[in-house]
């Protein structure tokens, strides 16, 4: 792949995701092709939104293990797990900064859900959004300069962009009535998200300047929660196209779809790792 494209392949990468195979929403890990599935959490509760750190050694996620939606970090090498955000109310949707030193996430401790950032040691909590609307699902750009997020400040959930300090907020999406789960391509030249359009919920992509909006999964059932491969050539997402929720891979141009998971119970919230060292 390196010889043909000038870029490393993704054959050693992993995908982390949420599955109800055990009857509870736990976090699992698998190879990029759906093989070698391993259960990572045993919280016997609800785990959501796992996200790889930029070096692939840790995941951040939300768990109701302690009775409240709190954010945890799990070290995949040592299996050590620690709770880093447990403010009153929601602590959800973590997103790593490109240097791995901070997380962006949503808190509702001051009333309605807003976007905050914090160092992974629990210090330097900084509030970024100040709006009576609901602001959720932050996603840090690969260069660290911008954060995409979801807000209903325009009446319906849409994707917005802001600088990483919370300034310069701009609406990005106008197509679709319900757009969520934004995720940046590795080069930062496109964002993928799920959008409720006329024929259901689809995976779409768009450039950060709002141009080249494209639907990738038309007439494929409910498709949501996309995540890019580290080479930017593929996306993994959750869909009920075969009945129940399973994970699928699709080329970034909307061609060649492949089912990855076959477990019972439903698989959601996939997140593709960076390139892993053997």
PDB file of C-alpha atoms in Angstrom, residues 201-203 217 219-225 236-249 257 259 261 266-270:
ATOM      1  CA  UNK A 201     -30.592   8.653   8.331  1.00  0.00           C
ATOM      2  CA  UNK A 202     -27.487   8.618   6.137  1.00  0.00           C
ATOM      3  CA  UNK A 203     -23.734   9.039   6.404  1.00  0.00           C
ATOM      4  CA  UNK A 217     -25.373   5.696   2.168  1.00  0.00           C
ATOM      5  CA  UNK A 219     -31.329   3.753   0.806  1.00  0.00           C
ATOM      6  CA  UNK A 220     -29.224   1.657   3.193  1.00  0.00           C
ATOM      7  CA  UNK A 221     -31.427   1.857   6.296  1.00  0.00           C
ATOM      8  CA  UNK A 222     -30.497   3.917   9.334  1.00  0.00           C
ATOM      9  CA  UNK A 223     -26.776   4.676   9.082  1.00  0.00           C
ATOM     10  CA  UNK A 224     -25.078   6.675  11.837  1.00  0.00           C
ATOM     11  CA  UNK A 225     -21.996   7.344  13.987  1.00  0.00           C
ATOM     12  CA  UNK A 236     -16.877   2.657   9.639  1.00  0.00           C
ATOM     13  CA  UNK A 237     -20.427   3.235  10.849  1.00  0.00           C
ATOM     14  CA  UNK A 238     -23.412   1.579  12.521  1.00  0.00           C
ATOM     15  CA  UNK A 239     -26.446   0.558  10.450  1.00  0.00           C
ATOM     16  CA  UNK A 240     -29.619  -1.498  10.744  1.00  0.00           C
ATOM     17  CA  UNK A 241     -29.652  -2.289   7.019  1.00  0.00           C
ATOM     18  CA  UNK A 242     -29.512  -6.055   7.721  1.00  0.00           C
ATOM     19  CA  UNK A 243     -31.785  -5.918  10.782  1.00  0.00           C
ATOM     20  CA  UNK A 244     -30.430  -4.938  14.192  1.00  0.00           C
ATOM     21  CA  UNK A 245     -27.436  -2.608  14.537  1.00  0.00           C
ATOM     22  CA  UNK A 246     -24.151  -3.838  13.079  1.00  0.00           C
ATOM     23  CA  UNK A 247     -20.928  -2.192  11.957  1.00  0.00           C
ATOM     24  CA  UNK A 248     -20.130  -1.650   8.296  1.00  0.00           C
ATOM     25  CA  UNK A 249     -17.166  -0.263   6.356  1.00  0.00           C
ATOM     26  CA  UNK A 257     -19.723  -1.489   1.539  1.00  0.00           C
ATOM     27  CA  UNK A 259     -20.401  -5.729   6.989  1.00  0.00           C
ATOM     28  CA  UNK A 261     -19.822  -7.417  12.902  1.00  0.00           C
ATOM     29  CA  UNK A 266     -26.467  -4.520  18.407  1.00  0.00           C
ATOM     30  CA  UNK A 267     -23.172  -2.700  17.724  1.00  0.00           C
ATOM     31  CA  UNK A 268     -22.860   1.102  17.779  1.00  0.00           C
ATOM     32  CA  UNK A 269     -20.423   3.997  18.403  1.00  0.00           C
ATOM     33  CA  UNK A 270     -17.456   2.710  16.341  1.00  0.00           C
TER      34      UNK A 270
END
